[in-house]
Short mmCIF file of C-alpha atoms in Angstrom, two decimals:
data_model
loop_
_atom_site.label_atom_id
_atom_site.label_comp_id
_atom_site.label_asym_id
_atom_site.label_seq_id
_atom_site.Cartn_x
_atom_site.Cartn_y
_atom_site.Cartn_z
CA MET A 1 127.21 113.04 121.87
CA GLN A 2 130.71 114.17 120.92
CA SER A 3 130.44 117.11 123.47
CA GLY A 4 129.81 114.63 126.26
CA LYS A 5 126.23 115.87 127.03
CA PRO A 6 123.86 113.16 128.20
CA PHE A 7 121.81 111.78 125.29
CA LEU A 8 118.94 109.25 125.28
CA GLY A 9 117.74 107.83 122.04
CA ILE A 10 114.37 105.97 121.94
CA CYS A 11 113.33 103.24 119.38
CA LEU A 12 114.38 104.76 116.00
CA GLY A 13 116.94 106.80 118.10
CA LEU A 14 118.70 103.51 119.00
CA GLN A 15 118.61 102.26 115.41
CA LEU A 16 120.06 105.32 113.90
CA MET A 17 123.31 104.85 116.00
CA PHE A 18 124.13 101.61 114.02
CA ASP A 19 125.93 101.47 110.64
CA GLY A 20 122.70 101.29 108.73
CA SER A 21 119.38 99.51 108.27
CA THR A 22 117.80 97.26 105.54
CA GLU A 23 114.45 99.04 106.03
CA SER A 24 113.03 100.85 102.88
CA GLY A 25 115.82 99.32 100.67
CA GLY A 26 118.75 100.34 102.86
CA ILE A 27 119.39 103.37 104.90
CA GLU A 28 122.69 104.61 106.18
CA GLY A 29 123.02 105.16 109.94
CA LEU A 30 125.36 107.29 112.07
CA GLY A 31 127.98 104.58 112.33
CA ILE A 32 128.58 105.11 115.99
CA VAL A 33 127.74 101.46 116.95
CA SER A 34 129.02 98.69 114.71
CA GLY A 35 126.23 96.44 113.04
CA ALA A 36 123.26 96.68 110.86
CA VAL A 37 119.52 96.78 111.69
CA SER A 38 117.24 94.25 109.93
CA GLU A 39 113.72 92.83 110.02
CA PHE A 40 112.80 90.10 112.43
CA ASP A 41 112.86 86.66 110.75
CA ARG A 42 109.26 86.00 109.89
CA LEU A 43 110.09 82.31 108.99
CA LYS A 44 110.46 81.73 112.68
CA GLY A 45 106.64 81.82 113.09
CA LEU A 46 106.45 84.81 115.36
CA PRO A 47 104.20 87.72 114.68
CA VAL A 48 105.92 90.81 113.29
CA PRO A 49 105.79 93.67 114.39
CA HIS A 50 107.09 92.72 117.88
CA ILE A 51 104.47 94.46 119.99
CA GLY A 52 104.29 94.28 123.81
CA TRP A 53 106.00 94.07 127.02
CA ASN A 54 109.25 92.00 127.05
CA SER A 55 111.83 91.47 129.74
CA LEU A 56 115.55 92.50 129.60
CA GLN A 57 118.77 90.59 130.13
CA GLU A 58 121.21 93.16 131.50
CA ARG A 59 124.78 92.81 130.01
CA GLN A 60 126.46 95.38 132.13
CA GLN A 61 125.52 97.58 135.03
CA SER A 62 123.99 101.08 134.61
CA ARG A 63 122.30 103.79 136.52
CA LEU A 64 119.63 103.74 133.85
CA LEU A 65 118.34 100.36 134.99
CA ALA A 66 118.96 100.71 138.66
CA ASP A 67 116.86 98.33 140.77
CA ASN A 68 115.64 96.53 137.68
CA LYS A 69 113.93 93.49 139.07
CA ASP A 70 112.60 91.30 136.14
CA GLN A 71 110.88 94.39 134.79
CA ARG A 72 109.12 94.44 131.46
CA PHE A 73 109.25 97.31 128.98
CA TYR A 74 107.03 98.16 126.02
CA PHE A 75 108.36 97.46 122.74
CA VAL A 76 106.81 98.03 119.27
CA HIS A 77 109.02 97.51 116.13
CA SER A 78 109.68 95.29 113.09
CA TYR A 79 113.44 95.87 112.79
CA ARG A 80 116.14 95.03 115.33
CA ALA A 81 119.95 95.04 115.80
CA THR A 82 121.77 91.98 117.08
CA PRO A 83 124.52 91.78 119.86
CA SER A 84 127.89 90.78 118.46
CA GLU A 85 131.58 90.94 119.51
CA HIS A 86 131.92 94.12 117.62
CA ASN A 87 129.38 96.00 119.59
CA LYS A 88 129.48 94.29 123.03
CA ASP A 89 131.05 97.28 124.68
CA TRP A 90 127.89 99.31 123.79
CA VAL A 91 125.09 96.70 124.49
CA LEU A 92 123.56 97.45 128.01
CA ALA A 93 120.73 95.00 127.71
CA SER A 94 119.26 92.52 125.30
CA SER A 95 115.76 90.96 124.89
CA HIS A 96 114.68 87.82 123.24
CA TYR A 97 112.04 87.31 120.49
CA GLY A 98 112.96 84.23 118.43
CA GLU A 99 116.55 85.42 118.87
CA ASP A 100 118.47 87.84 121.04
CA PHE A 101 118.41 91.48 119.98
CA VAL A 102 119.74 94.76 121.27
CA ALA A 103 117.20 96.32 123.76
CA ALA A 104 119.57 99.10 125.16
CA LEU A 105 122.72 100.73 124.56
CA GLN A 106 125.19 102.74 126.85
CA LYS A 107 128.66 104.10 126.70
CA GLY A 108 129.52 107.01 129.09
CA ASP A 109 126.57 109.42 129.17
CA THR A 110 125.11 108.17 125.80
CA TYR A 111 122.07 105.89 126.11
CA ALA A 112 119.49 104.44 123.73
CA THR A 113 116.53 102.07 124.23
CA GLN A 114 114.68 99.91 121.65
CA PHE A 115 111.66 100.04 123.92
CA HIS A 116 109.56 103.02 124.77
CA PRO A 117 110.16 103.99 128.43
CA GLU A 118 107.42 106.77 128.12
CA LYS A 119 104.95 103.83 127.44
CA SER A 120 106.37 101.46 129.95
CA GLY A 121 104.39 102.36 133.01
CA ALA A 122 106.22 102.65 136.34
CA ALA A 123 109.34 100.89 135.08
CA GLY A 124 109.64 103.35 132.27
CA LEU A 125 109.09 106.43 134.55
CA ALA A 126 111.78 105.06 136.83
CA LEU A 127 114.21 104.80 133.92
CA LEU A 128 113.54 108.25 132.87
CA LYS A 129 113.94 109.55 136.33
CA ASN A 130 117.40 107.79 136.52
CA PHE A 131 118.31 109.55 133.27
CA PHE A 132 117.29 113.05 134.06
CA LYS A 133 118.59 113.36 137.59
CA SER A 134 122.10 113.22 138.93
CA TYR A 135 122.70 109.56 140.13
CA THR A 136 122.88 109.46 143.95
CA GLU A 137 122.26 106.64 146.55
CA GLU A 138 119.03 108.67 147.52
CA GLU A 139 117.83 108.90 143.96
CA ALA A 140 118.45 105.45 142.87
CA ASN A 141 115.10 104.32 144.03
CA PRO A 142 111.93 105.62 142.28
CA ALA A 143 109.51 107.86 144.03
CA PRO A 144 107.11 106.12 146.40
CA VAL A 145 104.16 106.15 143.89
CA ILE A 146 106.31 104.64 141.18
CA ARG A 147 107.69 102.09 143.69
CA GLN A 148 104.14 101.02 144.51
CA LEU A 149 102.99 100.63 140.90
CA GLU A 150 106.27 98.87 140.01
CA GLN A 151 105.73 96.28 142.62
CA GLN A 152 102.29 95.65 141.33
CA HIS A 153 102.80 95.54 137.62
CA VAL A 154 106.28 94.90 136.44
CA ASN A 155 107.38 91.68 138.08
CA GLY A 156 106.06 89.24 135.50
CA THR A 157 105.88 85.45 135.01
CA SER A 158 108.84 83.90 133.20
CA GLN A 159 110.94 85.78 130.59
CA GLY A 160 110.15 87.00 127.11
CA LEU A 161 107.26 88.77 125.43
CA ALA A 162 104.22 88.88 127.83
CA LYS A 163 100.66 88.23 126.57
CA ARG A 164 98.78 91.55 126.75
CA VAL A 165 95.50 92.41 128.52
CA ILE A 166 93.88 95.39 126.97
CA ALA A 167 91.06 97.45 128.48
CA CYS A 168 88.62 98.76 125.75
CA LEU A 169 86.51 101.81 126.15
CA ASP A 170 83.56 102.33 123.72
CA VAL A 171 83.03 106.10 123.83
CA ARG A 172 79.92 107.93 122.50
CA ALA A 173 77.83 110.81 123.16
CA ASN A 174 74.71 110.22 125.34
CA ASP A 175 71.31 111.96 124.58
CA ALA A 176 72.49 115.02 126.56
CA GLY A 177 75.67 115.40 124.42
CA ASP A 178 78.25 114.26 126.93
CA LEU A 179 80.95 111.70 126.06
CA VAL A 180 80.57 108.57 128.16
CA VAL A 181 81.84 105.00 128.19
CA THR A 182 79.21 102.61 127.16
CA LYS A 183 78.91 98.84 126.29
CA GLY A 184 76.31 97.05 124.13
CA ASP A 185 75.05 93.61 123.85
CA GLN A 186 75.80 92.52 120.32
CA TYR A 187 76.63 96.27 119.45
CA ASP A 188 73.29 97.59 121.08
CA VAL A 189 74.28 100.26 123.60
CA ARG A 190 70.93 101.45 124.72
CA ASP A 191 69.14 100.37 127.97
CA LYS A 192 65.84 98.86 127.56
CA GLY A 193 64.46 99.34 131.07
CA THR A 194 61.47 101.29 132.25
CA ALA A 195 63.47 104.45 132.60
CA GLY A 196 63.90 104.69 128.89
CA THR A 197 66.42 103.82 126.20
CA ASP A 198 69.24 106.22 126.85
CA VAL A 199 72.71 105.23 126.03
CA ARG A 200 74.22 102.91 128.77
CA ASN A 201 76.53 104.95 130.90
CA LEU A 202 79.50 103.05 132.48
CA GLY A 203 81.71 105.91 133.31
CA LEU A 204 83.79 108.94 132.08
CA PRO A 205 86.45 107.90 129.58
CA VAL A 206 89.62 109.76 130.97
CA GLN A 207 88.79 108.49 134.58
CA LEU A 208 88.29 105.00 133.51
CA ALA A 209 91.47 104.98 131.45
CA GLY A 210 93.43 106.16 134.47
CA ARG A 211 91.84 103.63 136.64
CA TYR A 212 92.86 100.76 134.18
CA PHE A 213 96.53 102.11 133.91
CA VAL A 214 96.82 102.02 137.74
CA GLU A 215 95.12 98.47 137.78
CA GLY A 216 97.82 97.14 135.36
CA ALA A 217 96.19 97.24 131.97
CA ASP A 218 98.91 96.59 129.23
CA GLU A 219 97.19 98.98 126.85
CA VAL A 220 93.99 101.06 126.55
CA THR A 221 91.80 101.36 123.55
CA PHE A 222 89.29 104.13 122.90
CA LEU A 223 86.65 103.29 120.21
CA ASN A 224 84.63 106.41 119.23
CA ILE A 225 81.24 105.18 118.16
CA THR A 226 79.49 108.59 118.15
CA GLY A 227 77.80 110.25 115.20
CA PHE A 228 80.97 112.45 115.05
CA ARG A 229 82.67 109.66 113.40
CA ASP A 230 81.42 111.02 110.00
CA PHE A 231 83.34 114.26 110.64
CA PRO A 232 86.11 113.05 113.06
CA LEU A 233 88.14 116.32 112.89
CA GLY A 234 85.12 118.21 114.20
CA ASP A 235 84.99 115.80 117.11
CA LEU A 236 86.86 118.09 119.52
CA PRO A 237 85.65 116.44 122.76
CA MET A 238 87.14 113.07 121.61
CA LEU A 239 90.49 114.70 120.81
CA GLU A 240 90.53 116.25 124.21
CA VAL A 241 89.74 112.87 125.86
CA VAL A 242 92.99 111.45 124.08
CA ARG A 243 94.95 114.55 125.19
CA GLN A 244 93.92 114.26 128.85
CA ALA A 245 94.31 110.54 129.03
CA SER A 246 97.83 110.61 127.51
CA GLU A 247 98.95 113.09 130.30
CA GLY A 248 98.51 110.44 133.02
CA VAL A 249 98.29 107.10 131.19
CA PHE A 250 101.82 105.75 130.49
CA VAL A 251 100.92 102.72 128.49
CA PRO A 252 99.99 102.61 124.81
CA LEU A 253 96.64 104.28 123.68
CA THR A 254 94.74 103.21 120.59
CA VAL A 255 92.05 105.21 118.98
CA GLY A 256 89.37 103.94 116.60
CA GLY A 257 86.29 105.40 114.85
CA GLY A 258 86.16 107.62 111.84
CA ILE A 259 89.72 107.03 110.64
CA LYS A 260 88.94 107.61 106.97
CA GLU A 261 88.91 110.39 104.33
CA PHE A 262 85.94 112.79 104.33
CA THR A 263 84.80 116.09 103.17
CA ASP A 264 83.72 118.48 105.86
CA ALA A 265 80.75 120.93 105.86
CA ASP A 266 82.87 123.67 104.23
CA GLY A 267 83.67 121.47 101.38
CA LYS A 268 87.31 120.82 102.35
CA HIS A 269 88.72 117.29 101.75
CA TRP A 270 90.67 115.63 104.50
CA SER A 271 92.74 112.51 103.89
CA ALA A 272 92.76 109.50 106.37
CA LEU A 273 96.36 110.40 106.96
CA GLU A 274 95.40 113.85 108.19
CA VAL A 275 92.67 112.49 110.42
CA ALA A 276 94.98 110.05 111.99
CA SER A 277 97.71 112.65 112.43
CA GLU A 278 95.27 114.69 114.57
CA TYR A 279 94.82 111.85 116.95
CA PHE A 280 98.63 111.00 116.91
CA ARG A 281 99.32 114.67 117.82
CA SER A 282 96.76 114.44 120.65
CA GLY A 283 98.55 111.51 122.23
CA ALA A 284 97.39 108.30 120.44
CA ASP A 285 100.01 105.55 119.62
CA LYS A 286 97.91 103.61 117.24
CA VAL A 287 94.79 104.16 115.33
CA SER A 288 92.20 101.48 114.53
CA ILE A 289 90.59 101.36 111.18
CA GLY A 290 87.16 99.49 110.59
CA GLY A 291 84.83 99.89 107.70
CA ASP A 292 87.36 101.72 105.60
CA ALA A 293 89.62 98.83 105.82
CA VAL A 294 86.92 96.46 104.44
CA VAL A 295 86.50 98.61 101.29
CA ALA A 296 90.36 98.73 100.88
CA ALA A 297 90.63 94.83 101.25
CA GLU A 298 87.80 94.27 98.78
CA GLU A 299 89.55 96.45 96.26
CA TYR A 300 92.81 94.89 96.81
CA ARG A 301 91.47 91.31 96.46
CA ARG A 302 89.59 92.36 93.15
CA THR A 303 92.49 93.99 91.48
CA GLY A 304 95.56 92.48 93.24
CA GLN A 305 97.11 95.95 93.20
CA LYS A 306 98.16 98.27 95.95
CA THR A 307 97.17 101.96 95.12
CA GLY A 308 98.82 103.73 97.99
CA THR A 309 95.65 105.66 98.52
CA SER A 310 93.94 103.49 101.05
CA SER A 311 93.82 104.62 104.69
CA ILE A 312 95.86 101.64 105.75
CA GLU A 313 98.70 102.37 103.20
CA GLN A 314 98.77 106.08 103.79
CA ILE A 315 99.10 105.83 107.64
CA SER A 316 101.40 102.71 107.50
CA TRP A 317 103.89 104.47 105.08
CA HIS A 318 104.04 107.64 107.11
CA TYR A 319 103.95 106.31 110.76
CA GLY A 320 104.86 102.46 110.39
CA ALA A 321 102.80 99.31 110.39
CA GLN A 322 102.80 99.22 114.11
CA ALA A 323 100.65 102.36 114.24
CA VAL A 324 97.81 100.65 112.17
CA VAL A 325 95.28 98.48 113.76
CA VAL A 326 92.52 97.03 111.69
CA SER A 327 89.20 96.10 113.50
CA ILE A 328 87.27 93.20 112.13
CA ASP A 329 83.59 92.65 113.06
CA PRO A 330 82.62 89.20 111.61
CA LYS A 331 79.53 87.14 112.24
CA ARG A 332 79.03 83.27 111.81
CA VAL A 333 77.35 81.98 108.67
CA TYR A 334 76.54 78.38 109.16
CA VAL A 335 77.07 75.84 106.26
CA LYS A 336 76.46 72.15 105.78
CA ASP A 337 79.08 71.39 103.25
CA PRO A 338 82.22 73.40 103.16
CA VAL A 339 82.95 72.22 99.70
CA GLN A 340 80.09 74.26 98.35
CA CYS A 341 81.32 77.41 100.17
CA SER A 342 83.63 79.88 98.52
CA HIS A 343 84.90 81.26 101.85
CA ASN A 344 87.12 79.87 104.55
CA THR A 345 85.28 77.61 106.87
CA VAL A 346 85.97 76.09 110.29
CA LYS A 347 84.60 73.03 111.76
CA LEU A 348 82.42 73.60 114.88
CA LYS A 349 82.61 71.97 118.15
CA GLN A 350 78.92 72.58 118.52
CA GLN A 351 76.47 72.32 115.64
CA GLY A 352 74.62 75.26 114.25
CA PRO A 353 70.91 75.91 114.66
CA HIS A 354 70.06 73.38 111.84
CA GLY A 355 72.67 70.69 112.55
CA GLU A 356 75.49 72.51 110.57
CA GLU A 357 78.97 71.40 111.31
CA TYR A 358 80.75 74.24 109.59
CA CYS A 359 80.60 78.05 109.45
CA TRP A 360 82.45 80.93 107.84
CA TYR A 361 82.93 84.32 109.32
CA GLN A 362 81.34 87.01 107.17
CA CYS A 363 82.77 90.48 107.82
CA THR A 364 80.36 93.42 108.45
CA VAL A 365 80.53 97.20 108.49
CA LYS A 366 78.49 99.98 109.94
CA GLY A 367 78.35 98.54 113.49
CA GLY A 368 77.49 95.04 112.18
CA ARG A 369 74.43 96.25 110.29
CA GLU A 370 75.77 95.62 106.75
CA ALA A 371 77.26 92.22 105.78
CA ARG A 372 79.91 92.00 103.01
CA ASP A 373 80.97 89.12 100.83
CA ILE A 374 84.43 88.67 102.33
CA ASP A 375 85.51 86.42 105.33
CA ALA A 376 87.62 87.31 108.26
CA VAL A 377 90.56 85.31 106.97
CA GLN A 378 90.46 86.94 103.63
CA LEU A 379 90.20 90.42 105.11
CA ALA A 380 92.98 89.87 107.58
CA GLN A 381 95.35 88.62 104.90
CA ALA A 382 94.45 91.50 102.56
CA VAL A 383 95.02 94.14 105.19
CA GLU A 384 98.27 92.69 106.18
CA ALA A 385 99.49 93.03 102.56
CA LEU A 386 98.32 96.52 102.58
CA GLY A 387 100.45 97.49 105.57
CA ALA A 388 98.47 96.79 108.68
CA GLY A 389 100.48 96.00 111.73
CA GLU A 390 97.80 94.39 113.96
CA ILE A 391 94.37 92.81 113.89
CA LEU A 392 91.64 93.55 116.46
CA LEU A 393 89.41 90.66 115.91
CA ASN A 394 85.78 91.01 117.36
CA SER A 395 82.91 88.59 117.11
CA ILE A 396 79.25 89.73 116.81
CA ASP A 397 78.04 86.34 118.04
CA ALA A 398 80.18 86.42 121.13
CA ASP A 399 79.88 90.02 122.00
CA GLY A 400 78.20 90.55 125.46
CA ALA A 401 77.68 86.70 126.17
CA CYS A 402 80.55 86.52 128.69
CA SER A 403 80.89 82.77 127.67
CA GLY A 404 84.52 83.02 126.34
CA PHE A 405 86.24 84.13 123.16
CA ASP A 406 85.41 82.62 119.82
CA LEU A 407 88.42 80.30 119.71
CA ALA A 408 87.75 78.92 116.31
CA LEU A 409 87.65 82.38 114.71
CA ILE A 410 90.68 83.57 116.58
CA GLN A 411 92.75 80.44 115.65
CA ALA A 412 91.58 80.64 112.03
CA VAL A 413 92.72 84.30 111.68
CA SER A 414 95.97 84.08 113.75
CA ASP A 415 97.09 80.95 111.77
CA ALA A 416 96.57 82.94 108.45
CA VAL A 417 98.57 85.99 109.21
CA THR A 418 102.10 86.96 110.41
CA ILE A 419 100.97 90.12 112.28
CA PRO A 420 99.82 90.21 115.93
CA VAL A 421 96.05 89.34 116.55
CA ILE A 422 94.07 90.84 119.42
CA ALA A 423 91.23 88.70 120.66
CA SER A 424 88.03 90.62 121.50
CA SER A 425 84.42 89.88 122.38
CA GLY A 426 83.06 87.24 124.88
CA ALA A 427 85.38 87.46 127.91
CA GLY A 428 83.40 86.78 131.15
CA SER A 429 86.03 85.39 133.53
CA PRO A 430 89.82 85.25 134.14
CA GLU A 431 89.79 81.69 132.76
CA HIS A 432 88.71 82.97 129.37
CA PHE A 433 91.91 84.89 129.00
CA SER A 434 94.05 81.85 129.65
CA GLN A 435 92.03 79.75 127.35
CA VAL A 436 92.45 82.12 124.35
CA PHE A 437 96.28 82.28 124.90
CA ASN A 438 96.63 78.53 125.48
CA ASN A 439 94.48 77.45 122.41
CA THR A 440 95.26 80.11 119.94
CA LYS A 441 98.19 82.32 118.63
CA ALA A 442 96.58 85.47 119.91
CA SER A 443 99.19 88.01 121.14
CA ALA A 444 96.60 89.95 123.12
CA ALA A 445 93.12 89.92 124.62
CA LEU A 446 90.70 92.73 125.08
CA ALA A 447 87.63 93.17 127.34
CA ALA A 448 85.34 96.01 128.14
CA GLY A 449 82.10 95.52 130.08
CA ILE A 450 83.51 93.08 132.66
CA PHE A 451 86.08 95.57 133.60
CA HIS A 452 83.83 98.63 133.51
CA ARG A 453 81.13 96.82 135.70
CA GLN A 454 84.09 95.67 137.99
CA GLU A 455 82.81 91.92 137.60
CA VAL A 456 86.41 91.01 136.88
CA ALA A 457 89.49 92.78 137.98
CA ILE A 458 92.44 93.18 135.64
CA SER A 459 94.67 91.82 138.53
CA ASP A 460 92.71 88.61 138.73
CA VAL A 461 93.09 88.08 134.95
CA LYS A 462 96.78 88.49 135.29
CA SER A 463 97.06 86.31 138.42
CA HIS A 464 95.06 83.53 136.64
CA MET A 465 97.46 83.92 133.57
CA ALA A 466 100.57 83.79 135.64
CA ALA A 467 99.33 80.78 137.63
CA ASP A 468 98.77 79.18 134.24
CA GLY A 469 102.43 79.60 133.18
CA LEU A 470 101.67 82.28 130.71
CA PRO A 471 104.35 85.12 130.27
CA THR A 472 102.50 87.94 132.06
CA ARG A 473 103.15 91.52 133.20
CA THR A 474 101.72 91.34 136.74
#
């Protein structure tokens, strides 16, 4: 920077330019920009980490943000710097999340962004283009393909953090050994027609991921449900899927399935951190942990102690809480009297099969086949304490029904934690996305089958959300 060479810092690269940070007990910064980096105020009731697509308020002109028209960029962080009189000459743009925070810096040819341009779709590609190329009138505008995507996906409704729409791809090997995208009804992925019981094939994972990026998905999630999950580092085809998808999909990628410690066929032990690292090196931005998180949560609730050895703790410590998603697979257990139940119960709008007015949500493992004595609220609170940064909340009862998300479940869990919650299972129409955002604290909503079968377009979901006044990246 002192030499005058162009510099672009991203995320931590922006934070390091300040005097210091309160993270990890206090860390000294480079002292180039006045101010300290500190955690978002959780007392304001907003989920932390701040994850998703937020808008910018430009405070000075810059070639970096040329032709910025209400564009949203992808943020994922728990700590932020705030604008002040002492650093106003550096602050290029701010964003708002309970308060204003520094979103971008510029002075001369030194730039930094709190958001990730490489994960911000067309808007991010345009920003990187403006940085890497000499600024001329001809080059101020993005290339045609970027302009076209930009018009479709970055002019969102209102300001602030957008509600995210996530496309999920359940990936597994079919009977011929090929990796395909599938979707089950209550987790059963095999067709039952006269042609046999082969795995339901809804497309190829890399192609579908690319399609969803172009159609405007805010994130793409791969859930690996093949038998390879017992030996994930031997699952070379899935690692290659992530590598190929990351080359052309410029929104965040999450990978789940087999993120746990294991011993391979040669007797070598692999930690969950080593498994996750392979996926991160292949292009994943987040990993999703399922059954292993249940075991860790049960142990934490039993002892009240953090061991530092669970997959959640290992990965969160090395890569940050924002890189760890915990996937919860609960099912309803109906009860007549909540007083006689030791678990967190909710009152139902529709009675159970025997007139019950209440239920609790029992967590399961092994694809819903094994129930555990822990409810969804208990599990969510435990994994948050262990270091998870996000909850992917499924529903065995709602899965495949296309009758809407389980609002009671989502509200109970999102009320109980301070990290973002992704609603999953049950979406059947654009209205269902607006319903879950209007009636719960969910930060994102995920769907699979309706997108794969092209029954509902992502653009229709976004249009409905925008018309309903929800902050949306459309």
